[in-house]
C-alpha positions in Angstrom: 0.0 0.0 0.0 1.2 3.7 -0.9 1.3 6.3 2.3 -2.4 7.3 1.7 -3.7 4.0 2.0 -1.9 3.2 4.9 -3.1 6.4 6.6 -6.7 4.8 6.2 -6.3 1.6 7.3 -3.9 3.5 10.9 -7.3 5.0 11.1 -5.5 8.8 10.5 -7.3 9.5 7.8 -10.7 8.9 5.9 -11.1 7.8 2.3 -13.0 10.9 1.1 -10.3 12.7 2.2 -7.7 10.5 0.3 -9.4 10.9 -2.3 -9.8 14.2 -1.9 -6.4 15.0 -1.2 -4.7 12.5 -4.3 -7.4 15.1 -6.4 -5.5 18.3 -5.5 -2.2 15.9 -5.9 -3.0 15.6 -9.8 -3.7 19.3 -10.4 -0.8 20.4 -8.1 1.7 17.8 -8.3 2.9 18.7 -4.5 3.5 15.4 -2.2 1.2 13.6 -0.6 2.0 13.5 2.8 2.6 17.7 2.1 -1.3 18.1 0.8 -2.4 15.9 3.6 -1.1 18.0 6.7 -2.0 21.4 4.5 -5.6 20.4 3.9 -5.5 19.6 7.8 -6.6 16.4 7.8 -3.3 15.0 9.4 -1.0 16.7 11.6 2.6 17.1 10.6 3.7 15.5 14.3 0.7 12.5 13.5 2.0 12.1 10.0 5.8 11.5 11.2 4.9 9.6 14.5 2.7 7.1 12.3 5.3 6.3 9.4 8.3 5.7 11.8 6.4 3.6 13.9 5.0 1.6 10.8 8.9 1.4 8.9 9.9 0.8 13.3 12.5 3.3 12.8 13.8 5.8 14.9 11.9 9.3 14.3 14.8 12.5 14.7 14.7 15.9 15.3 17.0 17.3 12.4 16.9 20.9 13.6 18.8 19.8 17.0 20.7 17.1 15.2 24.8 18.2 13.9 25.5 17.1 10.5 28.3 16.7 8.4 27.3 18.8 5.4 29.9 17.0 3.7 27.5 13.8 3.9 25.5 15.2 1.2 28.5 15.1 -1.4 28.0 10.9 -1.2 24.3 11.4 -2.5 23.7 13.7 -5.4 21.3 17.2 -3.7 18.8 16.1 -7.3 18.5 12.2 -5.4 17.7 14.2 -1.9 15.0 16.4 -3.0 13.7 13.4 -4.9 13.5 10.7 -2.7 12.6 13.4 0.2 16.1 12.5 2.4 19.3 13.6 4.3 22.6 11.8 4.8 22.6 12.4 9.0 26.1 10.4 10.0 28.6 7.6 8.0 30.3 5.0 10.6 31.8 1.6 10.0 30.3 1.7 6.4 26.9 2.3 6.8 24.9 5.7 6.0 22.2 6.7 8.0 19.5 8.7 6.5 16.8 10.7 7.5 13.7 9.7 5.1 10.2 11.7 5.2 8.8 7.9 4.0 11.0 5.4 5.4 9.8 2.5 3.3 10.5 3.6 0.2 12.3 0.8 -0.9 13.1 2.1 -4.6 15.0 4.7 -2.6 17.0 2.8 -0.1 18.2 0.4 -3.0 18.8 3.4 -5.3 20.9 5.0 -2.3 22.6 1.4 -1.6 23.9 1.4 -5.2 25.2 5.1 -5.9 27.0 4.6 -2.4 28.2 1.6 -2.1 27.2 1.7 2.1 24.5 -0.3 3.9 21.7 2.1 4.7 20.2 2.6 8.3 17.2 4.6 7.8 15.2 7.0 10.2 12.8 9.2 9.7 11.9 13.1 9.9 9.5 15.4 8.9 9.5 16.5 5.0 9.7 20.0 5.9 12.8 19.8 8.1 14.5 17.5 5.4 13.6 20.2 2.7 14.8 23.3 4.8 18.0 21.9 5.6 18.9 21.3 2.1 17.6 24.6 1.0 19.9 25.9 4.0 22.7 24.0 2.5 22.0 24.6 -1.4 24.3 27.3 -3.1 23.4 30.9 -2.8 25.5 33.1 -4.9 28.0 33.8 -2.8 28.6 35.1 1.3 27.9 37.9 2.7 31.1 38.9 3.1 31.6 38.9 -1.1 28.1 40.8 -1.3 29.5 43.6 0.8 32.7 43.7 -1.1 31.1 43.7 -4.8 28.5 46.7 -3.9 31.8 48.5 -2.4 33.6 47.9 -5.7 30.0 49.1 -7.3 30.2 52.2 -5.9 33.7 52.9 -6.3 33.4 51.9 -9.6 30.4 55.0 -10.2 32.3 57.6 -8.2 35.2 56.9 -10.8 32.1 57.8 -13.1 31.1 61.1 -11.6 28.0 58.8 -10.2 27.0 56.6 -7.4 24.7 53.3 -7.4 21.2 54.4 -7.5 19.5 51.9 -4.7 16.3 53.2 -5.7 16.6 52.0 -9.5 17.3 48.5 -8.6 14.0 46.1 -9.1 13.2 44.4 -6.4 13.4 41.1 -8.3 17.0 41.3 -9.2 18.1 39.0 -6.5 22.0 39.7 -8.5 21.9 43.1 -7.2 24.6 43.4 -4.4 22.4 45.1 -2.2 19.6 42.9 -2.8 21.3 39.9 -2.3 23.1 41.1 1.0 19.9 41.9 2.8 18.2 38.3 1.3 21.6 36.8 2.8 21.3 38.3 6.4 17.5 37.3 6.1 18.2 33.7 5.5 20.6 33.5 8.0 18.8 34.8 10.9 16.0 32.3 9.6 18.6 30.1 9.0 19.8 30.0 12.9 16.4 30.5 14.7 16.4 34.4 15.2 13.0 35.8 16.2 14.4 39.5 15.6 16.9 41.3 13.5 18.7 44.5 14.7 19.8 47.0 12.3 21.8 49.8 14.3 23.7 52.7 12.4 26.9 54.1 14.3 28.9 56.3 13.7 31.6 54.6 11.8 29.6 51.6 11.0 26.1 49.4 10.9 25.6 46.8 13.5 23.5 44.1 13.2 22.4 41.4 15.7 20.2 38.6 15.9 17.6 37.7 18.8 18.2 34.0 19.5 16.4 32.1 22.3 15.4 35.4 23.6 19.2 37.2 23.8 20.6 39.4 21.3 23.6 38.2 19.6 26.2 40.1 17.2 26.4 38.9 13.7 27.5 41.1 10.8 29.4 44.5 10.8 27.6 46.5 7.7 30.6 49.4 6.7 29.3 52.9 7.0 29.5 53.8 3.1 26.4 50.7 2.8 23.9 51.7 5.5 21.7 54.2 3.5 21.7 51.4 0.6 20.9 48.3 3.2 18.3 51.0 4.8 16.5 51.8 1.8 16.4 48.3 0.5 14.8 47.3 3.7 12.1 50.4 3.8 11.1 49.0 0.0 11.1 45.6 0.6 8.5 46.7 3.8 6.5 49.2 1.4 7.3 52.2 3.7 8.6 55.9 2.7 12.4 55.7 1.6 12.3 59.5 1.4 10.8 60.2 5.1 13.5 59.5 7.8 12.8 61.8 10.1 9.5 59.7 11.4 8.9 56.1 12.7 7.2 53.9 10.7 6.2 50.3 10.1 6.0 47.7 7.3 5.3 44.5 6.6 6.9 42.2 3.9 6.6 37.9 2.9 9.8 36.3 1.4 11.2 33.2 0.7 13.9 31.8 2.6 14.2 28.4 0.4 10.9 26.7 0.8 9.4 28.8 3.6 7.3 31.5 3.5 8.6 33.9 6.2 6.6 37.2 7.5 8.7 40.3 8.6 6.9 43.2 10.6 9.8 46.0 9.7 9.9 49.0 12.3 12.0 52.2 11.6 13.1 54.8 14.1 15.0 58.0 13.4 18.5 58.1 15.8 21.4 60.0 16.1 23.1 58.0 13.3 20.4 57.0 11.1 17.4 55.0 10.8 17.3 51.7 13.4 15.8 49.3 11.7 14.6 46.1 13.9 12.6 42.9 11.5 10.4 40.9 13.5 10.1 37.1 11.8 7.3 35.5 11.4 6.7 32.0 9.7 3.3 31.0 9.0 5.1 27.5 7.9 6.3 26.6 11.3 4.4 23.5 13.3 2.1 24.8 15.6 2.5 22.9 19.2 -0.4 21.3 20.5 -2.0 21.3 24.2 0.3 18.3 25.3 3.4 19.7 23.7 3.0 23.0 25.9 4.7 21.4 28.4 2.1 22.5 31.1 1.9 20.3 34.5 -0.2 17.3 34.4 -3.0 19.8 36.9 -2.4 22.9 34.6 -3.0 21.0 31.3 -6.1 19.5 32.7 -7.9 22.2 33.9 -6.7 24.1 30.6 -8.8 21.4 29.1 -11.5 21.6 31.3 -11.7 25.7 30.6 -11.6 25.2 26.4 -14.2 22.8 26.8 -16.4 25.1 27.9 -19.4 26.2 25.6 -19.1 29.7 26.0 -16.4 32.1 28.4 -12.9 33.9 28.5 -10.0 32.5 28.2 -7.4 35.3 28.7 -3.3 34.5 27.8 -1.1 36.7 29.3 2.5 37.8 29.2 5.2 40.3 27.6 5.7 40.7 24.0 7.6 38.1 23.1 6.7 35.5 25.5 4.5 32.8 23.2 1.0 33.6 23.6 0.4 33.4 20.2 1.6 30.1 19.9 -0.1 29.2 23.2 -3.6 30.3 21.5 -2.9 28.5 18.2 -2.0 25.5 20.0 -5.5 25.9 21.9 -7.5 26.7 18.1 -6.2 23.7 16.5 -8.0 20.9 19.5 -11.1 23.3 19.7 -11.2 23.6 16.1 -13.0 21.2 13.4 -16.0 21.2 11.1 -18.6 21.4 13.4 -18.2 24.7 15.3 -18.0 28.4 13.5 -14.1 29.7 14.4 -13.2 33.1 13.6 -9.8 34.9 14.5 -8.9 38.4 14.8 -4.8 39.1 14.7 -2.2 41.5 13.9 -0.8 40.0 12.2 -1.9 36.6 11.3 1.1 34.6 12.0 0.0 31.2 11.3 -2.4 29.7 8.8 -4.8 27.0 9.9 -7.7 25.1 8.0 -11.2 25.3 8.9 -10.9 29.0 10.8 -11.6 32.3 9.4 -9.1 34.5 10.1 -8.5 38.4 9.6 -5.7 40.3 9.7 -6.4 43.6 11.7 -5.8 47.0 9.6 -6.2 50.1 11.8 -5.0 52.0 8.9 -8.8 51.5 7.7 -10.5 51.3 10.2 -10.4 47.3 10.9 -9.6 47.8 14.7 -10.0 44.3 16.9 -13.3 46.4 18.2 -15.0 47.3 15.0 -14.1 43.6 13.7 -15.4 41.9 16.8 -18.4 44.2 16.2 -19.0 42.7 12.9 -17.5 38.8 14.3 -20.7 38.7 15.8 -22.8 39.0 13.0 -21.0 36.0 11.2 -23.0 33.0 13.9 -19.3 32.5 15.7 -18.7 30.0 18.3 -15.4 30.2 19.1 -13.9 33.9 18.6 -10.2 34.2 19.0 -8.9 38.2 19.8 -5.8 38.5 19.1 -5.4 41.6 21.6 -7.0 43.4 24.3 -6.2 46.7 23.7 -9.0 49.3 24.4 -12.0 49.6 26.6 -14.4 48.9 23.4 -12.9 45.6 22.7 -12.9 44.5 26.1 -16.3 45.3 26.8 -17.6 44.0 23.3 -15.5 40.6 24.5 -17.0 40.1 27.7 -20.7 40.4 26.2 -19.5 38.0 23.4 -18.8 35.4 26.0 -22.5 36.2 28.3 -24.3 35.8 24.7 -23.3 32.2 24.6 -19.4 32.6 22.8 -16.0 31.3 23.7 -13.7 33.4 23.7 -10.0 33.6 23.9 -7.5 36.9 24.0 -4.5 38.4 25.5 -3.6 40.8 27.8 0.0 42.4 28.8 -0.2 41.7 32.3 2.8 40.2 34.5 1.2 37.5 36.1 -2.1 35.7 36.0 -4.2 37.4 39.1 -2.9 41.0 37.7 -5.4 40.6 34.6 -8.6 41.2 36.6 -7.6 44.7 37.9 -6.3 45.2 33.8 -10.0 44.7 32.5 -11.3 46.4 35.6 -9.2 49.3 34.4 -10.1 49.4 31.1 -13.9 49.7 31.7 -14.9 46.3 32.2 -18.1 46.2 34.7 -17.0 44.4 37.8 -20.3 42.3 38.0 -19.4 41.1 34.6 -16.3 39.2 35.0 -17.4 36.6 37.3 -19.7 35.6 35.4 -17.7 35.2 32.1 -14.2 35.1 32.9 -13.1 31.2 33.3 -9.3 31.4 33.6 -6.0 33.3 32.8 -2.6 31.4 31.7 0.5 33.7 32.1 3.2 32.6 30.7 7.3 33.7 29.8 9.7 31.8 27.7 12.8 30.4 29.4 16.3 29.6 27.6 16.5 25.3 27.2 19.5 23.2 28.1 21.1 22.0 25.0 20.5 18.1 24.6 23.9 17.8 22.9 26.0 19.1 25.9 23.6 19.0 28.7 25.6 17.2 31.9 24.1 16.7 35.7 25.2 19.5 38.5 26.8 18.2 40.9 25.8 19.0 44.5 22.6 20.4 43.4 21.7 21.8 46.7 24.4 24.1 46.6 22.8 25.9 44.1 19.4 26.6 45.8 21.5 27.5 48.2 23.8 30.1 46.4 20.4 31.9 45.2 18.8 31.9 48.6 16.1 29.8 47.4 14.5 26.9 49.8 14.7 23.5 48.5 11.8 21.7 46.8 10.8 18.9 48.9 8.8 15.5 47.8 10.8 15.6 44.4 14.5 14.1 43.0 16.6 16.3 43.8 18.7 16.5 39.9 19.9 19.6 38.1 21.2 19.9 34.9 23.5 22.6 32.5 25.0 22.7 29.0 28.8 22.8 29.4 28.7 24.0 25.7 29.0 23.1 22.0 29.0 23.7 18.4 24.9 23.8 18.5 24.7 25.7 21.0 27.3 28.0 20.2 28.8 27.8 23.6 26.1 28.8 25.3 24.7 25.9 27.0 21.2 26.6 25.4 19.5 25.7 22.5 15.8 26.6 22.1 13.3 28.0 24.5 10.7 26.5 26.5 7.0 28.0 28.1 6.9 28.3 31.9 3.1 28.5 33.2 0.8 29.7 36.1 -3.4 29.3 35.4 -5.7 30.7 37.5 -9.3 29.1 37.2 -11.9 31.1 39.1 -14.3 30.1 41.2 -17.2 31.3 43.2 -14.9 32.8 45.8 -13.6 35.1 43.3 -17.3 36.8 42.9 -17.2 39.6 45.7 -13.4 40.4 45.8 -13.9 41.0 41.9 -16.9 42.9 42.6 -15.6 45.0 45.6 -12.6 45.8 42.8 -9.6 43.9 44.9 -6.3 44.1 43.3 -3.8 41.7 42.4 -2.6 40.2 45.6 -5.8 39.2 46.8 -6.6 37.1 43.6 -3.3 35.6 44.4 -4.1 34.5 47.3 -7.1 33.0 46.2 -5.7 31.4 43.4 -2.7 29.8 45.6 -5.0 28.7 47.9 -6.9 26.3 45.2 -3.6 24.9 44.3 -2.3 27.5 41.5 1.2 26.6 40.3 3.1 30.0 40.1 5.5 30.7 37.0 8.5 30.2 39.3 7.3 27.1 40.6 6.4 25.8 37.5 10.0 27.1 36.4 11.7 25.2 39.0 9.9 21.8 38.3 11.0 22.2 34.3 14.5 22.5 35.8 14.7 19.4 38.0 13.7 17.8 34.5 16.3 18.5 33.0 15.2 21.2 30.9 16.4 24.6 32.0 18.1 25.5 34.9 17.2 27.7 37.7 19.1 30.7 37.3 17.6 31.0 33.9 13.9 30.7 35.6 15.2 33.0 38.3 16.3 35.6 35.2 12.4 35.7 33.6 10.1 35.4 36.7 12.2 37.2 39.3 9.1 40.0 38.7 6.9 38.4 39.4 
């Protein structure tokens, strides 16, 4: 049986939807397995779980894997994109590849015979396998020779009584130095996992750096005599004003960073030295994480449950820019979600695409504000409205009537902690006597740095470190620290990727008067602790004596709370 037909008889998939999806294949000619997760009627996690557990092989993580790009030179890139695979390590003469359908036997034979090796094969997601050999494929040269040519471009028009025009360049003409330079320090903060890129003009120079796992790093050193090019490129590329730069603005632009559609949100701001120009990246392409994956305690992730199961309420997410809410609520959508209830989102900016919900991107420019849209939301027979921000007194008020009409409704709020969201809504013009009523629960949330699995090594003596930071030990729990002496992933650092730490606050009827007499913050603490909340530095703490982060990094996130 092909992959389809094996997905019907695992039970992952029906027949009408084979057949519907082996349909789109013919006019499309895009992979099977691909058309399946984008259609939504498998997950990307079920799809790869499923075929490595049929072909019993070993299903890997290629993002946190290290590879010998040198590996690929045994198998042709052509055979890779073909068969859908990745050389991962050679020892004793045998290859093992990573294979997005593991028993494809044409391919392990055809592999077999062009290397001469016995093949071990596990398996990995099509999309990682893809990425990394876009990552690794050719692209015209570094960044350093991009910098260089413009230089000699430019020198090369003074000597003509002219200078490069930036503006005359198409954007198609990817061979354009300038062009290319800025697609190159795209790709690579893509590339290594950067939420954020930094543009900062000096005065002898432009500095650039990278927000990875949170933390700015340093990357490229942009010479002086480029920064209005690299500026300007980045202002058009974003559809803003390359003539104004004596105001802020903000842009948005989609490009391609091999076979990924990528979303930057561009910000400009007028300094002492120029125009500071910070990219936000957003890929609508990555997995979204489900409820399990959140990594929320077994009691947090059942009452989150409990509260999303709810026919009609708030759901509020809080936390700092930056801290995964939006990935929190998307992770919610996609188990609420399915053919049977009426979803509709409201976001700036939609950062993920996901079948069977409407969503809208927000445009205050005219006049789509999360207020007006919600407005109009509840004209469209919703059941399930997600608002992607709480910003004014409007919205808030319109939510909390959406939810008493018989909606469920999700949102967030900037708010440190969980408790301090009442007083928020409170402020913003939220009748007291309302919230009881519709308010269900409130997840805060920050993201903490993760120990890298390819260095990670036990602490010894972990007492001593509860100790050192004046913290009381944890009792009726192994006592077991961990830390990442440092690698080649992780750069030295000791950490690789970031993980959520959690506090949920469901409310009961003891809530009702303190949130009517207009208590503050402290109070619904109390309350909260005293039905068994987890705080975020709790919940920190337990992630740590897993293995997964370590307390000082908790310490470093929550120590606000």
């Amino acid at each position: 049986m092909d992959l389809g037909e094996r997905l019907v008889a695992g039970g992952l998939i029906t027949q009408s939807q084979l057949e519907l999806a082996r349909r789109e294949q013919k006019r499309g000619g895009a992979s099977l397995g691909r058309l399946l997760v984008e259609l939504g009627f498998v997950t990307v996690e079920n799809l790869s779980n499923f075929v490595a557990r049929e072909a019993q092989a070993r299903l890997v993580d290629l993002p946190r894997m290290v590879i010998d790009k040198s590996l690929v030179g045994l198998v042709t890139m052509e055979l890779c994109r073909k068969f859908r695979l990745l050389p991962v390590e050679r020892s004793n003469g045998s290859l093992t590849v990573a294979m997005a359908d593991p028993l494809n036997v044409l391919a392990i034979d055809t592999l077999g015979q062009v290397t001469g090796l016995h093949i071990d094969v596990v398996t990995a997601t099509e999309q990682d396998i893809l990425n990394l050999l876009d990552q690794w494929q050719p692209d015209g040269g570094s960044i350093d020779e991009s910098i260089d040519e413009f230089i000699e471009e430019e020198a090369e028009e003074a000597n003509l009584g002219g200078r490069p025009d930036v503006l005359a360049v198409s954007p198609e003409d990817e061979d354009a130095p300038v062009i290319r330079l800025v697609s190159q320090i795209v790709a690579r903060a893509v590339n290594l996992g950067a939420s954020d890129i930094h543009f900062a003009p000096e005065d002898k120079l432009m500095r650039t750096r990278l927000r990875i796992d949170g933390m700015l790093q340093p990357d490229v050193l942009i010479p002086k005599a480029l920064q209005s090019a690299v500026t300007s490129r980045v202002k058009i590329l974003a559809g803003m004003d390359v003539a104004e730069n004596r105001l802020p603005q903000d842009g948005r632009a989609t490009v391609f960073v091999g076979r990924r559609e990528i979303n930057l949100r561009v910000s400009s701001l007028p300094t002492t030295h120029g125009e500071n120009i910070v990219i936000r990246i957003l890929a609508p392409s990555a997995t979204v994480v489900t409820i399990s994956s959140l990594g929320l305690g077994p009691r947090d992730e059942k009452n989150l449950r409990a509260a999303v199961d709810r026919p009609h309420g708030v759901v509020i997410v809080t936390g700092p820019t930056g801290s995964g809410k939006s990935t929190t609520l998307y992770a919610i959508l996609r188990e609420v979600a399915s053919s049977e209830w009426s979803v509709f989102t409201l976001e700036d900016p939609v950062e993920y695409t996901m079948t069977e919900i409407r969503q809208t991107q927000i445009r205050e420019d005219i006049g789509l504000t999360f207020g007006s849209g919600l407005r109009t939301l509840l004209r469209q027979d919703p059941d399930i409205i997600l608002v992607g921000e709480t910003r004014d007194t409007e919205t808030a008020q319109l939510m909390v009537r959406a939810a008493l009409t018989g909606h469920l409704v999700f949102t967030t709020l900037h708010t440190n902690d969980a408790p301090g969201a009442i007083p928020r809504l409170v402020d913003m013009g939220v009748e007291p006597y309302l919230l009881p009523a519709s308010l269900i629960g409130v997840l805060a949330q920050r993201l903490v740095r993760r120990v890298c699995p390819q260095c990670r090594e036990p602490i010894e003596h972990p007492e001593k470190v509860f100790a050192n930071l004046k913290l009381p030990l944890p009792e009726g729990v192994p006592l077991e620290l961990f830390r990442g002496k440092g690698c080649g992933v992780c750069k030295g650092s000791g950490f690789k990727g970031r993980l959520a730490v959690f506090e949920l606050m469901m409310l009961d009827q003891r809530f009702h008067d303190p949130i009517v007499h207009r208590c503050g913050a402290p109070e619904f603490s109390r309350l909260a602790q005293e039905a068994g909340m987890t705080t975020m530095f709790e919940d920190g703490v337990r992630r740590a004596l897993l293995g997964a982060t370590t307390v000082e990094e908790v310490l470093r996130v929550t120590r606000n709370e």
